[in-house]
Coordinates of C-alpha atoms in Angstrom, one line a residue:
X50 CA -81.9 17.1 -82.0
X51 CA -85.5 15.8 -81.2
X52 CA -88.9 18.5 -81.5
X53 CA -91.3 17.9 -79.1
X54 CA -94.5 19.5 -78.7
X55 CA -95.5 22.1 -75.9
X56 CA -98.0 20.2 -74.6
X57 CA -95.6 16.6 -74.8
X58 CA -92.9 18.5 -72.8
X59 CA -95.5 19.3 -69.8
X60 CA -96.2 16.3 -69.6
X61 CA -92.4 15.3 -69.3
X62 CA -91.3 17.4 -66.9
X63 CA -94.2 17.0 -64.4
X64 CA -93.1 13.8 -64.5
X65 CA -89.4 14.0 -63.9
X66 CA -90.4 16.8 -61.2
X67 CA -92.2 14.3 -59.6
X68 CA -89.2 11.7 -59.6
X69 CA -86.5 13.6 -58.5
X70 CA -88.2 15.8 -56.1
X71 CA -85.3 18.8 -56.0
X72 CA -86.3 22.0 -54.6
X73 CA -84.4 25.0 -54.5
X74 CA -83.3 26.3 -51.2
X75 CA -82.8 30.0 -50.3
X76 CA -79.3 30.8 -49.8
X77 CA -78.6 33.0 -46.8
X78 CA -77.4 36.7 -48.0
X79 CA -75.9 37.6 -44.7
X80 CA -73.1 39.5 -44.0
X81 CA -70.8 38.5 -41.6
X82 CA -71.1 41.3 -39.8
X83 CA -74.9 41.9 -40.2
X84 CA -77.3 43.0 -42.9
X85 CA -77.7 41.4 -46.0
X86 CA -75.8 41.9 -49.4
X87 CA -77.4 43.6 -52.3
X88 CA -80.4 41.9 -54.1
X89 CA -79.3 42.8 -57.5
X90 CA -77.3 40.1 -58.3
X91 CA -75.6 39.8 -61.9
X92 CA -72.8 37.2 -61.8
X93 CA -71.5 34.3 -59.6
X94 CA -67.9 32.5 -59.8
X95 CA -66.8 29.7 -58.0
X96 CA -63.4 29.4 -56.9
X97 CA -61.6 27.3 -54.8
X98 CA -65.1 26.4 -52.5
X99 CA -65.5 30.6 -52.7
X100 CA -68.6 31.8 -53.7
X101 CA -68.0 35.4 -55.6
X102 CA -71.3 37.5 -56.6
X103 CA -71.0 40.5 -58.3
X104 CA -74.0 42.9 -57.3
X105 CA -75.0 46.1 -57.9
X106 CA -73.0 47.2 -54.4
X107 CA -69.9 45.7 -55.6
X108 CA -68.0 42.3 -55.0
X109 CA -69.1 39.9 -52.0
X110 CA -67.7 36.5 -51.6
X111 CA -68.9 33.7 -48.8
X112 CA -66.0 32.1 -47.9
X113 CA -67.9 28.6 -47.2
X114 CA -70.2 29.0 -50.7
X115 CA -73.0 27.8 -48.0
X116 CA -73.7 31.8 -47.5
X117 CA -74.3 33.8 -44.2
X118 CA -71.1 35.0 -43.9
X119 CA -70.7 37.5 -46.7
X120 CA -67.7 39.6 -46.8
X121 CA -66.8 42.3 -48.9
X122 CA -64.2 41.7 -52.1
X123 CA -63.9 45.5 -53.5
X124 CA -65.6 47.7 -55.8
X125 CA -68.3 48.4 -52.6
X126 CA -70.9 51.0 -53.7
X127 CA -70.6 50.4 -57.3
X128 CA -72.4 49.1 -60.2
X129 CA -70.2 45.5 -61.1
X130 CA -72.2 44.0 -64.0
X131 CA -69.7 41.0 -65.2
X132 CA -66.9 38.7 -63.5
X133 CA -63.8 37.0 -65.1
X134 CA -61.9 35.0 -62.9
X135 CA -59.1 33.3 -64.8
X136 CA -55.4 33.9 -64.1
X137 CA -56.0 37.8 -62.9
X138 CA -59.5 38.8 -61.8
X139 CA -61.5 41.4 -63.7
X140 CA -64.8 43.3 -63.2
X141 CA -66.5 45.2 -65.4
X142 CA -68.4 48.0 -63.6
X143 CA -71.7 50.2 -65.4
X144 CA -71.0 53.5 -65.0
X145 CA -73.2 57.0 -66.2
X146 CA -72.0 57.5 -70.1
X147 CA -70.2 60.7 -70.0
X148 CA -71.3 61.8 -73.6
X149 CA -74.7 60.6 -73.2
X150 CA -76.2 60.7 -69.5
X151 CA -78.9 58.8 -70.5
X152 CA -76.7 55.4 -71.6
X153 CA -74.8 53.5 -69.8
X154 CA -70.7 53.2 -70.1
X155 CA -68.9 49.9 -69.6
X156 CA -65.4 50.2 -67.6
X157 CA -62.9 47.5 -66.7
X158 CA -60.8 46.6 -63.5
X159 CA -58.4 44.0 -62.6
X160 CA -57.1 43.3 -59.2
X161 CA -53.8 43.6 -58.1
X162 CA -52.8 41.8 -54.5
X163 CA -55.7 43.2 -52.8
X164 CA -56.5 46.5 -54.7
X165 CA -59.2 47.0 -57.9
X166 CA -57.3 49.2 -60.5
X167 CA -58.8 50.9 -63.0
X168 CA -57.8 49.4 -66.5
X169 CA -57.7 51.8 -70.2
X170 CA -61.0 50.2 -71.4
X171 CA -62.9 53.4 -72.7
X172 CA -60.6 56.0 -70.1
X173 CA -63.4 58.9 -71.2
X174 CA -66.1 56.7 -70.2
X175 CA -68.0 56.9 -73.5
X176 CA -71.4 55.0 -74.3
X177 CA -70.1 51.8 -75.4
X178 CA -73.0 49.2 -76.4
X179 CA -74.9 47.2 -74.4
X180 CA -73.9 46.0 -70.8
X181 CA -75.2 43.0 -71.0
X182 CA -72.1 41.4 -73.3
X183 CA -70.2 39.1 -71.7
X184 CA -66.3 39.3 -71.8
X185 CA -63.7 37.1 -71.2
X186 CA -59.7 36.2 -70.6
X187 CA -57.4 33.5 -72.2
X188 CA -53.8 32.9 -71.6
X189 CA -51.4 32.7 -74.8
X190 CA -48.7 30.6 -76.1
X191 CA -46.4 33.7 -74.4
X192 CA -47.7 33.4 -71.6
X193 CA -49.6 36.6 -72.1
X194 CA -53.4 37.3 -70.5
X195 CA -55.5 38.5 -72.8
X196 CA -58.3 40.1 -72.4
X197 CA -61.6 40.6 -74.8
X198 CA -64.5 42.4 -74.6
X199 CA -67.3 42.9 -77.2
X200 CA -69.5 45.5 -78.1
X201 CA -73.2 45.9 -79.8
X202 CA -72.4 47.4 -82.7
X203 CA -68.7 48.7 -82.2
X204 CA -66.9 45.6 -82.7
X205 CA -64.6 43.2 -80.4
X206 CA -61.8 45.2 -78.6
X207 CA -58.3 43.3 -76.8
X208 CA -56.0 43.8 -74.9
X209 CA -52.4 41.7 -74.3
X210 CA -50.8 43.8 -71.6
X211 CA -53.6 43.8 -69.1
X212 CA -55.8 45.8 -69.8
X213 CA -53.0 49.2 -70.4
X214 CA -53.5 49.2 -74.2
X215 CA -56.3 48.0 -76.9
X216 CA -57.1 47.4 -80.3
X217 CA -60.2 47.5 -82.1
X218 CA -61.1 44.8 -84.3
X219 CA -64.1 46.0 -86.2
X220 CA -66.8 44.4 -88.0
X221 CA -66.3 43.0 -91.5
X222 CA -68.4 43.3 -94.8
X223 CA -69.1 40.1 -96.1
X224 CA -71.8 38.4 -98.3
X225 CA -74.2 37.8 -95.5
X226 CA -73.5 41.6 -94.1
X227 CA -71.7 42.7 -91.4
X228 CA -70.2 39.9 -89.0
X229 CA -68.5 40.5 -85.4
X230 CA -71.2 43.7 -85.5
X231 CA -73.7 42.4 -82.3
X232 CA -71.7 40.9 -80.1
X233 CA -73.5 39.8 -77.2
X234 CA -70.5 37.5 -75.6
X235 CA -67.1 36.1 -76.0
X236 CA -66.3 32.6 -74.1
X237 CA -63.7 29.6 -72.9
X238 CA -63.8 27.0 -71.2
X239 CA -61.6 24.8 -69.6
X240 CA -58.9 22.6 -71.7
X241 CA -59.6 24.7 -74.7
X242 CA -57.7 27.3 -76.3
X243 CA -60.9 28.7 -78.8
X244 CA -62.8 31.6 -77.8
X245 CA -66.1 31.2 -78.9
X246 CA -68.5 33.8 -79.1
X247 CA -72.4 34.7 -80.5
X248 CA -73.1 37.6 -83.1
X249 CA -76.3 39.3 -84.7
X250 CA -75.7 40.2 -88.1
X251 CA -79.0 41.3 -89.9
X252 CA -82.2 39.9 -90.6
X253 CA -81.7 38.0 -87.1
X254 CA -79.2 36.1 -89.0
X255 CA -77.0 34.4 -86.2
X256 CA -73.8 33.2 -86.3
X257 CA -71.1 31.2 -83.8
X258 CA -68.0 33.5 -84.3
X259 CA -64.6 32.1 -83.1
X260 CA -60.7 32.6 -83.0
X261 CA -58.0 29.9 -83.0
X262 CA -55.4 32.3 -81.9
X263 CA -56.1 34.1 -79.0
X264 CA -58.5 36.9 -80.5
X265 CA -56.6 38.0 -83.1
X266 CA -58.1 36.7 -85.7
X267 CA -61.5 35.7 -86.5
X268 CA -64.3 33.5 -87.8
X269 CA -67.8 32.8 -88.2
X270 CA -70.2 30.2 -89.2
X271 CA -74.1 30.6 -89.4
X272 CA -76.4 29.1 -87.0
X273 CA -80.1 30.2 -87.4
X274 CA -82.5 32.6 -87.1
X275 CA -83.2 34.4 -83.3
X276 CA -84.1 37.3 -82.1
X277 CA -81.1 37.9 -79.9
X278 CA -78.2 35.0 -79.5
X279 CA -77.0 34.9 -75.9
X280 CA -75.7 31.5 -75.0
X281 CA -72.6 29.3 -76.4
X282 CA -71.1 26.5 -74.9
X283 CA -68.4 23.7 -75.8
X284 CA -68.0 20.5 -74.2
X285 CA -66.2 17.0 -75.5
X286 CA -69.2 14.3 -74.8
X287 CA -68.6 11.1 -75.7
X288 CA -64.9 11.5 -77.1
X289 CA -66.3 14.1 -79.5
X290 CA -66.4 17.8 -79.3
X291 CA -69.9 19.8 -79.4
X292 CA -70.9 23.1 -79.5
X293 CA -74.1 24.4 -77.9
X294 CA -75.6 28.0 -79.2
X295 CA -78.6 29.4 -77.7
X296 CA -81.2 32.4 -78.1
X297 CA -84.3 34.2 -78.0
X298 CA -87.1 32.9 -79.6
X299 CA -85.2 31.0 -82.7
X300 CA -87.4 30.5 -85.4
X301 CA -86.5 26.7 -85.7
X302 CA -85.0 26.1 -82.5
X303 CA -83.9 28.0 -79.3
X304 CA -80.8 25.8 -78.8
X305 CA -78.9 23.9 -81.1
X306 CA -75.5 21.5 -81.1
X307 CA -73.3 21.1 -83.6
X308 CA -70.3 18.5 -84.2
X309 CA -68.3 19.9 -86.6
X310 CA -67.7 23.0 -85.2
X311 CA -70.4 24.9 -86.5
X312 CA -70.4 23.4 -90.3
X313 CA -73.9 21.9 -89.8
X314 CA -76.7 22.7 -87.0
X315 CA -79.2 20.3 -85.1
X316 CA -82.0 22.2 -83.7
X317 CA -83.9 21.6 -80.5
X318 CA -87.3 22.1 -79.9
X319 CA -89.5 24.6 -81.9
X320 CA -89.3 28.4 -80.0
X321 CA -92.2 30.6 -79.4
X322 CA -92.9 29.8 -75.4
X323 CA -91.4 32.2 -73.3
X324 CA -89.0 29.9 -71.7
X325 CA -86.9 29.2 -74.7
X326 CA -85.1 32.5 -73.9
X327 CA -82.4 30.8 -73.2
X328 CA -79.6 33.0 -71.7
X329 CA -76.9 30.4 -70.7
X330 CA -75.8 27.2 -71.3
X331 CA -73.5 25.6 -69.3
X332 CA -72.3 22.1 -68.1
X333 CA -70.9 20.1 -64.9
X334 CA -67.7 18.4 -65.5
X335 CA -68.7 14.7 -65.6
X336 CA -72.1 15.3 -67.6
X337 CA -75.0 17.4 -67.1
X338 CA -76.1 20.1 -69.7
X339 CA -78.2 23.2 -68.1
X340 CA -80.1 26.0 -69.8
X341 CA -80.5 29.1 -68.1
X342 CA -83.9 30.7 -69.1
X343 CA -84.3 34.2 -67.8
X344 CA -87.9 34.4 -67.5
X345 CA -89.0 31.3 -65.5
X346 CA -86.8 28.1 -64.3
X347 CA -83.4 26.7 -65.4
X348 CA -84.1 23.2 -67.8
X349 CA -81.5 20.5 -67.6
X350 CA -80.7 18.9 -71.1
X351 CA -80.7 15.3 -72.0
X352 CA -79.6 12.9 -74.0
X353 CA -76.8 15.3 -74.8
X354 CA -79.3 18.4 -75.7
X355 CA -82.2 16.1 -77.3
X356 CA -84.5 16.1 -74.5
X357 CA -85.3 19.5 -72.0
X358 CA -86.8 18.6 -68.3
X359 CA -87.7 21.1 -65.4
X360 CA -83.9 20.9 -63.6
X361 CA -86.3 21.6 -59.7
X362 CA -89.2 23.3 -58.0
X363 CA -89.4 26.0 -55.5
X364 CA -88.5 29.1 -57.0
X365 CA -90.4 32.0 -56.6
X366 CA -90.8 34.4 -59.3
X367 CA -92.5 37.7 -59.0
X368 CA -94.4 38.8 -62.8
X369 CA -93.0 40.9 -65.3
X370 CA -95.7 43.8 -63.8
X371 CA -93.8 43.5 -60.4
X372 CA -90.3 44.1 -61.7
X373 CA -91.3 47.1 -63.8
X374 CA -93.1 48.7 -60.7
X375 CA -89.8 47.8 -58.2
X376 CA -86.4 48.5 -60.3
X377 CA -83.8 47.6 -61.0
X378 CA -84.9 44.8 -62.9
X379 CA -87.5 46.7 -64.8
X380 CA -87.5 44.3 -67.3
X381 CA -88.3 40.4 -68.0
X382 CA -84.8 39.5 -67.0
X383 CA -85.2 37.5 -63.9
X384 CA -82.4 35.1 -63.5
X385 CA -79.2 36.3 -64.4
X386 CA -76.6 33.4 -63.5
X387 CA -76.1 29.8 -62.9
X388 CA -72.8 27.9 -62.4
X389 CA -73.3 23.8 -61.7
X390 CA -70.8 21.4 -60.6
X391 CA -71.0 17.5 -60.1
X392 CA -72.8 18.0 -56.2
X393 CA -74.3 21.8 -56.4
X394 CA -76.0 24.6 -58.6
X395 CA -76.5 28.2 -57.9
X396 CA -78.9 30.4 -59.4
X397 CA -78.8 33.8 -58.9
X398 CA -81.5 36.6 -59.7
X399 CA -81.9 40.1 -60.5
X400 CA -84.6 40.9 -58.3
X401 CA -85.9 40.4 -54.7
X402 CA -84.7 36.6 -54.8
X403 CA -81.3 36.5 -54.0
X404 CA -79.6 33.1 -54.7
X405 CA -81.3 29.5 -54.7
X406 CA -79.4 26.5 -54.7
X407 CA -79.7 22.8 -54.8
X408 CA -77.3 20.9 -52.9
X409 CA -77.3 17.6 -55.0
X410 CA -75.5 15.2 -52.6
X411 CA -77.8 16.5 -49.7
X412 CA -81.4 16.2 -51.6
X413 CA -80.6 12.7 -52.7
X414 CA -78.9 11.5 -49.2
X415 CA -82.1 10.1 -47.0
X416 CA -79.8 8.2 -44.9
X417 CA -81.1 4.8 -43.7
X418 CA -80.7 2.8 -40.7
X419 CA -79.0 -0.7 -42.8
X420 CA -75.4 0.4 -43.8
X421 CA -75.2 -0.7 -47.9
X422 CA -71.2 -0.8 -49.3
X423 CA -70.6 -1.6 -52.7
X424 CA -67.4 -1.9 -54.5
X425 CA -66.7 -1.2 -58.2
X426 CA -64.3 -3.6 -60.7
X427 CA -63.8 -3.8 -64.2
X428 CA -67.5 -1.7 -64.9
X429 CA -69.0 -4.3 -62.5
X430 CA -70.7 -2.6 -59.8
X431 CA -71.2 -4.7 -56.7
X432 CA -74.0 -3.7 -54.3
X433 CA -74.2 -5.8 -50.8
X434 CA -77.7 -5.7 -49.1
X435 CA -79.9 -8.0 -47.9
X436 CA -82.6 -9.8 -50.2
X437 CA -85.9 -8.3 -51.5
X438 CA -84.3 -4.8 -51.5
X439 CA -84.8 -2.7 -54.7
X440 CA -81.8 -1.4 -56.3
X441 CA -81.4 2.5 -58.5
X442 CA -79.4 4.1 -60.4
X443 CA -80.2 8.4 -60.6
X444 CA -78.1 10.5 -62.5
X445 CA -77.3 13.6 -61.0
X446 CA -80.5 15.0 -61.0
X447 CA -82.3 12.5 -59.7
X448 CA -83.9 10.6 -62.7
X449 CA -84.0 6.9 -62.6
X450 CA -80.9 5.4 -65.0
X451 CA -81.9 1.7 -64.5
X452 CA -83.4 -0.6 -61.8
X453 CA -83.0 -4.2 -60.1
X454 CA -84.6 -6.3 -57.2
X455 CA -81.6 -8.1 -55.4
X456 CA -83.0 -11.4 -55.0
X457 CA -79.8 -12.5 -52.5
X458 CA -76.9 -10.5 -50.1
X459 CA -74.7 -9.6 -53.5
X460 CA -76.0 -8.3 -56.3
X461 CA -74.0 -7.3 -59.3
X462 CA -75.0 -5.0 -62.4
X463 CA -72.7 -4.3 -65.2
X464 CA -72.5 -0.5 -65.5
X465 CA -70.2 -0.5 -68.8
X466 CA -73.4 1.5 -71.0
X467 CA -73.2 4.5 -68.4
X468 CA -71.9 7.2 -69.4
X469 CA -68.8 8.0 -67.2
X470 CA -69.5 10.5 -64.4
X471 CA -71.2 10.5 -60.8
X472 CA -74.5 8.4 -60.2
X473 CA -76.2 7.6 -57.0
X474 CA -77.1 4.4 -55.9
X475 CA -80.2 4.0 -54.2
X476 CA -81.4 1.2 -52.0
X477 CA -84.5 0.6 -50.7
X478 CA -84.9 -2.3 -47.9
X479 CA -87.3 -4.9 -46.9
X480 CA -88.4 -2.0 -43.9
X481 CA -88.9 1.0 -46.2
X482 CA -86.1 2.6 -45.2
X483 CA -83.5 4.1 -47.8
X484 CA -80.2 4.8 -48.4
X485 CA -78.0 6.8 -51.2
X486 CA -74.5 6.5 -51.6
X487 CA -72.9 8.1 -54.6
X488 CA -70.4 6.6 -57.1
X489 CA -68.0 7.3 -60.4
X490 CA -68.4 5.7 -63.4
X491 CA -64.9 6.3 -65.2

């Protein structure tokens, strides 16, 4: 992966600010029947065209995922940290340690019809690690839900009867020290049966830990040097697989990619500016890569993870002196969540905020007074305007992929380098007026 310097990447993403002009948009907390949902927001899912938060007053969901009519999902009053919503739902809900009342305890429900039951994950509410791992399900061969959580410092724990039993798998002695020891989060994703998952082992060693069968066994391959490793993410790009591992303040990188499942590392750019903590990575299904910083803005990646740009202006972020002095985010954490699809991204925040979003099809369609059609054959894209208009291709975020001047009524551009997914098409005619329409490179 390409290392740029601070100053270069500036420079960059003014620039693609400039050219895709996205700005995040306030989305409306209302309630449905008045009032607004909690501030403190810690996870999203999308379901189904449902948008699910999990705040620090339970579960809400906005049944249009436009916002303003919030309704309650369960768990009201309560502290829900973490969301899995696979084939059951589960919430994992911060609770007063009962053996330490100055830590924090981590319990787990699932829902059942309509009703959050308590699972047997730590029944005596003990101080069990950090809160801020992030768990997850995956369905076996059997048919079986599994469920896996892990710990700082106490290991991975799992469950195959939903939640009513579990066993502890705890951390190893090997030659680089203790693996599956700082767990910050265990993931899958969709058409994969790997769970993936980050680990601290000492000297701020880092490695990708994984398991082929359902998190019963284990194993681990180094990645680098950070200071905490939050983020891993798979995708296949391009007929191959990769896998994307992020962190805080990496010594040689704060992401990196590798293509043989975690055998060899590329880096990205060099770490040491604040907003290389990255704290997510995650993709939309026909293309784009986004890293979730928590201090300052969310970065879409290019070229496959080689290149870093600002993803949109707009968002306001109060300093780190204002969260300390107005809790609960007494700390540099300020975004805690995004989830992007082909036409929309959320991003949710810890403190005062809310939820922006940036509705992709609606900031790129200026709709213009000359209708423009355009068919696709064989990768040959056929665009029918008038002469003299100028012809664009944007990627989902706006940035230019190539351009043409028709020079009569039918002009045709072979689109067989694009890489498949969703593109706009964006003409502008002989009167200044402009029109988008969006297309699917397969």
């Amino acid at each position: 992966m390409k290392k740029f310097t601070s100053l270069f990447l500036f420079i960059l993403f003014g620039y693609f600010v400039a050219d895709a002009a996205l700005t995040w948009q306030k989305l409306d907390l209302t309630k449905a029947g008045g009032g607004t949902i909690n501030l403190n927001i810690s996870r999203m899912v999308l379901e189904n065209g449902k948008l699910y938060v999990a705040t620090y007053d339970g579960i809400w969901v906005s049944p249009s995922g436009n916002g303003g009519d919030w309704e309650p999902f369960g768990l009201q009053g309560q502290k829900v940290i973490r969301l899995s919503f696979g084939n059951v739902k589960f919430a994992l809900v911060m609770v007063t340690a009962s053996n330490d009342p100055t830590k924090n305890a981590s319990i787990l429900y699932k829902l059942n019809g309509s009703t959050w039951e308590l699972t047997n994950f730590n029944p005596d509410r003990l101080a069990n690690g950090s809160p801020s791992s992030e768990f997850t399900q995956i369905r076996d061969q059997n048919g079986n839900d599994i469920i896996l959580y892990p710990t700082w410092g106490n290991g991975i724990w799992r469950s195959d009867d939903g939640g009513a039993t579990w066993t502890n798998y705890p951390q190893a002695d090997t030659e680089h020290g203790k693996v599956y020891k700082n767990v910050l989060g265990l993931h899958t994703f969709p058409g994969d049966n790997i769970v993936y998952g980050t680990d601290k082992v000492a000297n701020n060693d880092n490695y990708l830990i994984y398991s082929e069968d359902y998190g019963a066994t284990w194993q681990y391959k180094h990645v680098g040097k950070f200071f905490n490793p939050y983020a891993v993410y798979a995708r296949t790009y391009n007929d191959k697989k990769y896998i994307y591992y992020g962190g805080q303040n990496g010594s040689d990188g704060a992401i990196w990619r590798s293509e043989d499942m975690g055998t060899t590392w590329e880096a990205s750019l060099s770490a040491g500016v604040e907003y290389w903590e990255c704290r997510k990575i995650t993709g939309s299904p026909n293309g784009n890569l986004y890293s979730m910083a928590s201090i300052n803005n969310l970065y879409v990646l290019k070229d496959n993870g080689d290149t870093f740009e600002v993803f949109a202006t707009g968002l306001s972020i109060p300093s780190q002196s204002e969260r300390i002095a107005n809790p609960p985010a007494a700390d540099k954490v300020f975004l805690t969540d995004v989830i992007a699809t082909d036409t929309i991204v959320y991003l949710s925040t810890a403190f005062r905020e809310g939820i922006y979003v940036v509705d992709l099809e609606t900031s790129l369609a200026n709709v213009s007074k000359n209708a423009v059609s355009y068919t696709i054959k064989n990768n040959l894209l056929q665009v029918n305007t008038s002469e003299n208009c100028n012809i664009q291709i944007l990627n989902l975020t706006g940035v230019q992929v190539s351009a043409y001047k028709a020079h009569s009524d039918v002009t045709t551009i072979d689109i067989t380098n694009l890489t498949p997914g969703v593109y706009f098409l964006k003409v502008k005619n002989a009167d200044n007026s402009i029109t988008i329409n969006k297309f699917i490179k397969k």
